[in-house]
mmCIF file of C-alpha atoms in Angstrom:
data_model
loop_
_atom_site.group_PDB
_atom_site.id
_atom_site.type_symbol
_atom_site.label_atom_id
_atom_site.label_comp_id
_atom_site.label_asym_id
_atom_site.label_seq_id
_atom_site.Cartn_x
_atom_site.Cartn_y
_atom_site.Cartn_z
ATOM 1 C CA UNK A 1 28.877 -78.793 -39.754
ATOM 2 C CA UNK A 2 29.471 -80.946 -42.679
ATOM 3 C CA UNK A 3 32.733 -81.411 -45.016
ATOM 4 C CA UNK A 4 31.653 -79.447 -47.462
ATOM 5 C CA UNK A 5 30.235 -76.590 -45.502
ATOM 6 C CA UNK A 6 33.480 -76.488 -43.316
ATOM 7 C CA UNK A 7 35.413 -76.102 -46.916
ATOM 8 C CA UNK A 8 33.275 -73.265 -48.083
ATOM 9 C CA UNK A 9 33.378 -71.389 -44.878
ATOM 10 C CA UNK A 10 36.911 -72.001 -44.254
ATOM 11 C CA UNK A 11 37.497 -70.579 -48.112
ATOM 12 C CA UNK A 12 35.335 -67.424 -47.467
ATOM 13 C CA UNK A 13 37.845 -66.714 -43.959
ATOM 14 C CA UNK A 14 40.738 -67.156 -45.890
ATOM 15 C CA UNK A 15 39.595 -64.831 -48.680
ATOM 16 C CA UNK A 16 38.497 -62.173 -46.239
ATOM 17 C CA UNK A 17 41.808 -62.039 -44.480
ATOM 18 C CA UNK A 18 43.762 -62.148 -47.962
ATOM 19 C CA UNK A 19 41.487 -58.860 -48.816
ATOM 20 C CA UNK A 20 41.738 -56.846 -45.626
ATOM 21 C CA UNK A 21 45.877 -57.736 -45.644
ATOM 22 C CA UNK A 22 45.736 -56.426 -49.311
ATOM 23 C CA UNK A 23 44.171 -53.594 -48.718
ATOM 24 C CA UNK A 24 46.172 -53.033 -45.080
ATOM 25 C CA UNK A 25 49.268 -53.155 -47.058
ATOM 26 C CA UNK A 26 48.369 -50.902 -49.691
ATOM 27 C CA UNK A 27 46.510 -48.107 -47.061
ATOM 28 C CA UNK A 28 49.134 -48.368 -44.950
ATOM 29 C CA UNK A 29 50.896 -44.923 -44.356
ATOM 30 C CA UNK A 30 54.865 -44.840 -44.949
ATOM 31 C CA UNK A 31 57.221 -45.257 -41.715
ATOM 32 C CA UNK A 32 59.984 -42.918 -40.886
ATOM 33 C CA UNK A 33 63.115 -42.360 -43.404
ATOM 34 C CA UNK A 34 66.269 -43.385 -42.847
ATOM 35 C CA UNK A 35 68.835 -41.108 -40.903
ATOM 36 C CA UNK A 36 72.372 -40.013 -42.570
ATOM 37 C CA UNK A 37 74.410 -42.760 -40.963
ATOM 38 C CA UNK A 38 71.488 -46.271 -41.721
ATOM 39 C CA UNK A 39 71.616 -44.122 -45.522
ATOM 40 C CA UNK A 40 75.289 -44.599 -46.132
ATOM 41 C CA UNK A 41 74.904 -48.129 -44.331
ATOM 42 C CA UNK A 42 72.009 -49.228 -46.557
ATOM 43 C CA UNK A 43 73.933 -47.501 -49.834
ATOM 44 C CA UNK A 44 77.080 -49.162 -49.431
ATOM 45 C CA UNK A 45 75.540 -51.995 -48.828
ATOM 46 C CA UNK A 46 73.724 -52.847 -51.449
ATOM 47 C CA UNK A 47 76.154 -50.802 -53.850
ATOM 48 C CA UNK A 48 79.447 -51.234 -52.412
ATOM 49 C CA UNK A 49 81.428 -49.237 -55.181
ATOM 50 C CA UNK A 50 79.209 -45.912 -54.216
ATOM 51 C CA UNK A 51 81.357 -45.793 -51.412
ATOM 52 C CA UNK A 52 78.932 -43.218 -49.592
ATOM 53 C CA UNK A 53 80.388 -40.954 -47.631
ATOM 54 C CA UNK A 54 77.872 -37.689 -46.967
ATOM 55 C CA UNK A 55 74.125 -37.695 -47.201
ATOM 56 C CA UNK A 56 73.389 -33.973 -48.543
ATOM 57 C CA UNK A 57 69.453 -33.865 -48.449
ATOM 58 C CA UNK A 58 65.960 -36.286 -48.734
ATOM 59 C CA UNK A 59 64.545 -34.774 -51.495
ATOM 60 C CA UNK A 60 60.442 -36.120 -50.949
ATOM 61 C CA UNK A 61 58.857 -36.398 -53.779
ATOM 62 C CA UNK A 62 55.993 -37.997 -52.556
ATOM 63 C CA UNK A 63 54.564 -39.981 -49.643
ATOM 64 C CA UNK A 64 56.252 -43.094 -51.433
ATOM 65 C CA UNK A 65 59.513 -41.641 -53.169
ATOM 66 C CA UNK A 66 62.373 -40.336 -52.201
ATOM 67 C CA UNK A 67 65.756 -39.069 -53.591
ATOM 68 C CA UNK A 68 68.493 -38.782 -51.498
ATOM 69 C CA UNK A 69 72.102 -37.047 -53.365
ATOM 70 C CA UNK A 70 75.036 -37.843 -51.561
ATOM 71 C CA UNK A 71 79.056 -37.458 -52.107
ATOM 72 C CA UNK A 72 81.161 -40.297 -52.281
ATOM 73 C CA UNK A 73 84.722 -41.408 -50.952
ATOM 74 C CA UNK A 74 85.757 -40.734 -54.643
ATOM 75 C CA UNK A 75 84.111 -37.240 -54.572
ATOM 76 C CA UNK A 76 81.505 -38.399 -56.836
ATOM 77 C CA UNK A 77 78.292 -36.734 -56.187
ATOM 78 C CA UNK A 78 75.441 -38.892 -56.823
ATOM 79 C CA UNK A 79 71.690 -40.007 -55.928
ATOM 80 C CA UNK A 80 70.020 -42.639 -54.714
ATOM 81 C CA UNK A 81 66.402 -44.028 -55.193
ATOM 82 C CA UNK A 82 64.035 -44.947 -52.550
ATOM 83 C CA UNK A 83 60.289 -46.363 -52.520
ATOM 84 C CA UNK A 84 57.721 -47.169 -49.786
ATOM 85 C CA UNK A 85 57.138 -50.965 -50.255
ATOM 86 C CA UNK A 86 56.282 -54.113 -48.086
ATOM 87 C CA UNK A 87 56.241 -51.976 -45.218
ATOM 88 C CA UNK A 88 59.577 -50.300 -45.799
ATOM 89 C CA UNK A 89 62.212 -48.174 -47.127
ATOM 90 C CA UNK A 90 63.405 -49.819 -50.176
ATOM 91 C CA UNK A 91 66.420 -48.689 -52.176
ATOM 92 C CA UNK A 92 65.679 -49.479 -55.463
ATOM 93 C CA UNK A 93 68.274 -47.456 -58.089
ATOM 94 C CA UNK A 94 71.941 -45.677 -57.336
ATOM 95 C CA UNK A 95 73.807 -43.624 -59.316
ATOM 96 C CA UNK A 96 77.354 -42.062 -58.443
ATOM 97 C CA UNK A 97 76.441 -39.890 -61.491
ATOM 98 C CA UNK A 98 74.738 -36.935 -60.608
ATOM 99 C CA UNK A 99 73.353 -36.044 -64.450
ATOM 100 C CA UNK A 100 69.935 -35.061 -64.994
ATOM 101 C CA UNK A 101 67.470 -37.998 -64.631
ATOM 102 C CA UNK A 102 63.769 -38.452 -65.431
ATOM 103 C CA UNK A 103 62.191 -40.451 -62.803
ATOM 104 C CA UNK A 104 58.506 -41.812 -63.726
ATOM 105 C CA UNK A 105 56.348 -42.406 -60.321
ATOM 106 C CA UNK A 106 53.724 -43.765 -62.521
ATOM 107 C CA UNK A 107 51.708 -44.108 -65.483
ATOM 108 C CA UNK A 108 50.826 -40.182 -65.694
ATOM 109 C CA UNK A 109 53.309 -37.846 -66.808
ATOM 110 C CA UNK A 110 51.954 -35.829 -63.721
ATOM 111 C CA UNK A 111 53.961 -37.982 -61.753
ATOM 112 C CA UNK A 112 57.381 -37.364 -63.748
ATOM 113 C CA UNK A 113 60.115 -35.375 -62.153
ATOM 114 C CA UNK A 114 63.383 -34.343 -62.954
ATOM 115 C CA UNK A 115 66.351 -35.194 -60.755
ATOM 116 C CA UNK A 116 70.026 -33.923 -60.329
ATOM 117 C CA UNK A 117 73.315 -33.428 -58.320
ATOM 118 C CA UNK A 118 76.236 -31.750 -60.196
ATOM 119 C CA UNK A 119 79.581 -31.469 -59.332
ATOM 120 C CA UNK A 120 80.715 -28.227 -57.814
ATOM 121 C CA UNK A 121 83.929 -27.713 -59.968
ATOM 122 C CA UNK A 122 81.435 -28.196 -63.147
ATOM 123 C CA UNK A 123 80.333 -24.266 -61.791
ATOM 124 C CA UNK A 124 76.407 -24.538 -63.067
ATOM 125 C CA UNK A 125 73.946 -21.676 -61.821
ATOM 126 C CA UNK A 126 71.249 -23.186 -64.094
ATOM 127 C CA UNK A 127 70.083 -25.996 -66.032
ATOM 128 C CA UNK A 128 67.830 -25.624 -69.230
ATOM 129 C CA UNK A 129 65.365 -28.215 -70.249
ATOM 130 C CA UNK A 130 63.661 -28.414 -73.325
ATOM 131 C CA UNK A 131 60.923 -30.968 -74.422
ATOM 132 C CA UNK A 132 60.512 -31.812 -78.040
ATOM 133 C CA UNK A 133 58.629 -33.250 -80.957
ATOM 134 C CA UNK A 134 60.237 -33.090 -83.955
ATOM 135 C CA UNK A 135 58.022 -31.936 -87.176
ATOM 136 C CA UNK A 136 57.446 -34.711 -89.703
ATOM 137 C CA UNK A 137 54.954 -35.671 -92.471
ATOM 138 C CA UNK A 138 53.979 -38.706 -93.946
ATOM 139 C CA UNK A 139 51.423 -40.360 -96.422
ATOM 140 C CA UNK A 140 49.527 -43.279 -94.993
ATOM 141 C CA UNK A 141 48.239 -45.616 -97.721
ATOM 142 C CA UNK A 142 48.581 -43.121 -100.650
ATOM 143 C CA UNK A 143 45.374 -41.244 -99.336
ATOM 144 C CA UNK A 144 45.846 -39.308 -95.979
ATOM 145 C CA UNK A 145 48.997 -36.581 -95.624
ATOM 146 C CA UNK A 146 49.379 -36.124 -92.137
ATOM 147 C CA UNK A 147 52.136 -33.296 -91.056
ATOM 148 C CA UNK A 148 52.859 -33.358 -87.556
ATOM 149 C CA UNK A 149 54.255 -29.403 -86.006
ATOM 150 C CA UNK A 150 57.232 -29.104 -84.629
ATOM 151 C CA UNK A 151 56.944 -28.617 -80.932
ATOM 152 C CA UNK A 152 59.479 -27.187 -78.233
ATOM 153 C CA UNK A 153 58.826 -26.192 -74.765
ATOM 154 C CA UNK A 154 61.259 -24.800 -72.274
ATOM 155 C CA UNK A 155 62.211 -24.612 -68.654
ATOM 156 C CA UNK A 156 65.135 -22.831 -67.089
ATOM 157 C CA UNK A 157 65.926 -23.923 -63.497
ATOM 158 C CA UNK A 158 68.057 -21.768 -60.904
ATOM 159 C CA UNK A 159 70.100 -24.378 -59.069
ATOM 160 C CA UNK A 160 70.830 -21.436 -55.992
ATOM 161 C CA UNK A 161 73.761 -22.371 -55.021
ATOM 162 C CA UNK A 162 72.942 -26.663 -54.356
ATOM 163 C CA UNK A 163 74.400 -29.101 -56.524
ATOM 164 C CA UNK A 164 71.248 -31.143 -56.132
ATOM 165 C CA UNK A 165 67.227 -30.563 -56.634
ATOM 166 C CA UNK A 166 64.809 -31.734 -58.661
ATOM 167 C CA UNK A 167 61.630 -30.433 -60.199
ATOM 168 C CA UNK A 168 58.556 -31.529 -60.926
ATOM 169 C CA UNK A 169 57.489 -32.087 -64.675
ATOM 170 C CA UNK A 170 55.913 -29.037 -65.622
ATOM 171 C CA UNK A 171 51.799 -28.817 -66.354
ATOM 172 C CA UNK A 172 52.302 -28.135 -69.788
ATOM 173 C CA UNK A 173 54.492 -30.858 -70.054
ATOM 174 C CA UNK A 174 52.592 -33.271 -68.891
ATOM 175 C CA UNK A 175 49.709 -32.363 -70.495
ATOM 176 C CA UNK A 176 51.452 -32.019 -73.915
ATOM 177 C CA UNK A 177 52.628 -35.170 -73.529
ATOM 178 C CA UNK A 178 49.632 -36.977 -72.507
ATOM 179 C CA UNK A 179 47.561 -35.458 -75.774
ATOM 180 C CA UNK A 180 50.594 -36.647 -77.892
ATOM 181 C CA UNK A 181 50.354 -39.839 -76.531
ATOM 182 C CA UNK A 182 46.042 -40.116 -76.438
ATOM 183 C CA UNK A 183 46.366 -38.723 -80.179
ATOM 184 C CA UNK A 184 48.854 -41.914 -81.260
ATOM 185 C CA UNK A 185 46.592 -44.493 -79.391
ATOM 186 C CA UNK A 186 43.465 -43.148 -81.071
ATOM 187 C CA UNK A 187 45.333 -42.684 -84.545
ATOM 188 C CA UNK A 188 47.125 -45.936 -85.152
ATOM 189 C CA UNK A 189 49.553 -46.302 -87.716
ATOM 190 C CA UNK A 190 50.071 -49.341 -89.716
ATOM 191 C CA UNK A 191 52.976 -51.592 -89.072
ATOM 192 C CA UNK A 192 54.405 -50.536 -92.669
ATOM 193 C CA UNK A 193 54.748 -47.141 -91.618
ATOM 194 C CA UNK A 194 57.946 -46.611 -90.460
ATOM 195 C CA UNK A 195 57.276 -42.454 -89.782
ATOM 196 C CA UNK A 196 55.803 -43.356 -85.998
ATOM 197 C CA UNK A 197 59.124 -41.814 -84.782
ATOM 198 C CA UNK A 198 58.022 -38.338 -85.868
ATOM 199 C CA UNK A 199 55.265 -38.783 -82.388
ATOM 200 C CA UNK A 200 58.731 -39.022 -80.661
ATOM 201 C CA UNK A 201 59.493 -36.909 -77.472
ATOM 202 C CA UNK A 202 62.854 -36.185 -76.547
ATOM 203 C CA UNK A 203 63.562 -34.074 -73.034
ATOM 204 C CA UNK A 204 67.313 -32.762 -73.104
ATOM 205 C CA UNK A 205 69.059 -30.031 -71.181
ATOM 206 C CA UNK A 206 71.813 -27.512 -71.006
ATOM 207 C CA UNK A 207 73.736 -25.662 -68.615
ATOM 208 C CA UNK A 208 75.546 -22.567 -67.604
ATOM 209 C CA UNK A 209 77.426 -21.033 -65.441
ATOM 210 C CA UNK A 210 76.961 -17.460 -63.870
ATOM 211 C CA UNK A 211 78.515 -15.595 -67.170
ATOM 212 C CA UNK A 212 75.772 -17.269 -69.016
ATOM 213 C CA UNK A 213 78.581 -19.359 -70.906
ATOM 214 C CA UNK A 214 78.367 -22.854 -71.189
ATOM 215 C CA UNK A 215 80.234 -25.160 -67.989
ATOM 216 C CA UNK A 216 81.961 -28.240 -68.467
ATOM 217 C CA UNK A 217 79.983 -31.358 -67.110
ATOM 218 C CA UNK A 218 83.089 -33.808 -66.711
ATOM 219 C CA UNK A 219 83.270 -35.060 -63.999
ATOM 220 C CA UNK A 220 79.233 -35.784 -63.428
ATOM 221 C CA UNK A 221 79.820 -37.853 -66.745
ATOM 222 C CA UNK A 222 81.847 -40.178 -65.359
ATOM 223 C CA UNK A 223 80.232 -43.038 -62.704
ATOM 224 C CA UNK A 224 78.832 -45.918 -62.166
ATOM 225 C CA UNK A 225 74.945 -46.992 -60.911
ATOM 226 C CA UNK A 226 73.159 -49.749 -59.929
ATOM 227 C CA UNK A 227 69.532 -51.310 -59.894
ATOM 228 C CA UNK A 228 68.037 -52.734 -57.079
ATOM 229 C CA UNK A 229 64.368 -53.161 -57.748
ATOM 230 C CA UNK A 230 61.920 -51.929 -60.438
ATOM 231 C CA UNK A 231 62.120 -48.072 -61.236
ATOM 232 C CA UNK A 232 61.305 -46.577 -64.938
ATOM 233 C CA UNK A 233 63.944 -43.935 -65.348
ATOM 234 C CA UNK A 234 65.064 -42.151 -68.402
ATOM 235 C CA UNK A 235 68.715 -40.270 -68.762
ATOM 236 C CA UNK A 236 67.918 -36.678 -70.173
ATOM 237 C CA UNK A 237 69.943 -35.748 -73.632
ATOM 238 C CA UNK A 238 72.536 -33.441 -73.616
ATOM 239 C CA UNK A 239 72.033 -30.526 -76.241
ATOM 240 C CA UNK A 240 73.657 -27.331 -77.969
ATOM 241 C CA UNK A 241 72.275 -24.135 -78.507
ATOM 242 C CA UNK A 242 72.595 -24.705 -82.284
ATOM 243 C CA UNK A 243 70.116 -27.442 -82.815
ATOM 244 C CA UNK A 244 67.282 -25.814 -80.782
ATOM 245 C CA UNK A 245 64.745 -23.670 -83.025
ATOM 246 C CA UNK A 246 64.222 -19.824 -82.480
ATOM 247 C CA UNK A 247 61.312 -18.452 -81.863
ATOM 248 C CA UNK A 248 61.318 -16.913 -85.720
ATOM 249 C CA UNK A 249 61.127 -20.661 -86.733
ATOM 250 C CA UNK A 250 57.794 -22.085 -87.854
ATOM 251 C CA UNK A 251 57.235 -24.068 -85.004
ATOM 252 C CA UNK A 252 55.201 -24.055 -81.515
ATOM 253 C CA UNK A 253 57.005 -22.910 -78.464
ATOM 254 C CA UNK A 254 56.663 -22.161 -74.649
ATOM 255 C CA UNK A 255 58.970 -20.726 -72.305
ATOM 256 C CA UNK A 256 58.983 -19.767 -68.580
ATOM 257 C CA UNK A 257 61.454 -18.127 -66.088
ATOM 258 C CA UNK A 258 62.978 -20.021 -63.392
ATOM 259 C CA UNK A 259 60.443 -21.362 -60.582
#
């Protein structure tokens, strides 16, 4: 075999066995989790002012994701973020604050869920989320009016008794989102036009306690957290009663009891 033969079969090996390791890699079905005690090792760790003390649950939100809430030496109660990568485990995000949090898997909003662990003393039976688009209008080049709807969906969420859980974004959700966001790609507004923040989403939340009265959150506000790797996360506002629409109001809304 000559010199030049030898290079082109030896480049058409190489690119074979890059392909099939690709492809091993990304096939390749996630190993078992972490127990309680390699949990608090691993948290600690990498995030030494977690202090870890108890692993509550592994919350699975996929084959590749995982949320595990834990309480801390401090009696913080927070979460921490894990992902399937490079043939392991990888702790990627913790937070000693246990506040609502939207985690993205991936591009789709299918893929969003909502994640929490509460303080006991803050007494919360059930969170509230809303999603919303606030109504705006604007003129685009002195021609075309566009007015854009108010719209406000809701979810309310029975914690039973945990201080943790987390919930999977809703259908409508998703799919409200995702025609928001095709509508803005296939209407594109000019770079003059400051009114883009009327396509805006905003998903907030509010509690209460078993009265139906409003709990105090104090002590989940207060923490710290730490990144580890690449996660898209988004913290979830905090609202009143007295900013959200009724149902009188000229706007679109959807509500659904507890799942």
């Amino acid at each position: 075999m000559d010199r030049k033969k030898w290079k082109i079969t030896t480049t058409v090996v190489i690119a074979i066995a890059v392909l099939f390791s690709a492809y091993w890699i990304i096939s390749a079905k996630p190993g078992a989790f972490h127990d309680a005690t390699q949990l608090i090792d691993k948290i600690n760790d990498v995030f030494p002012q977690a202090q870890a003390k108890v692993i509550q649950d592994t919350i699975k939100l996929d084959d590749k994701h995982i949320v595990v809430p834990f309480i801390s030496e401090n009696d913080d109660y927070g979460l921490s973020y894990w992902v399937w990568k490079h043939y392991s485990w990888k702790l990627v995000y913790v937070s000693t604050r246990g506040l609502p949090e939207l985690w993205k898997l991936g591009n789709d909003p299918s893929t969003y869920h909502i994640v929490w662990n509460l303080h006991p003393d803050s007494n919360v039976d059930s969170l509230h989320f809303y999603m919303e688009r606030h109504r705006g209008y604007r003129v685009s080049r002195g021609i075309e009016h566009y007015y854009y709807p108010k719209i406000q969906l809701d979810e309310a969420v029975s914690l039973e008794g945990k201080t943790y859980g987390s919930m999977k974004l809703w259908d409508d959700w998703s799919a409200t989102i995702r025609e928001l966001t095709n509508n803005q790609i296939k209407k594109p507004i000019s770079f003059e036009d400051k009114s883009l923040a009327f396509q805006n989403i905003i998903i907030s939340f509010m509690y209460y306690d078993r009265t139906g009265e409003h709990s105090t959150l104090m002590k989940s506000y207060s923490g710290r957290s730490y990144y580890n790797g690449k996660i898209d996360t988004e913290f979830l506002f905090f609202t009143e009663k007295a900013r959200l629409e009724s149902i009188e109001d000229n706007y679109i809304q959807v509500h659904h009891s507890s799942r």
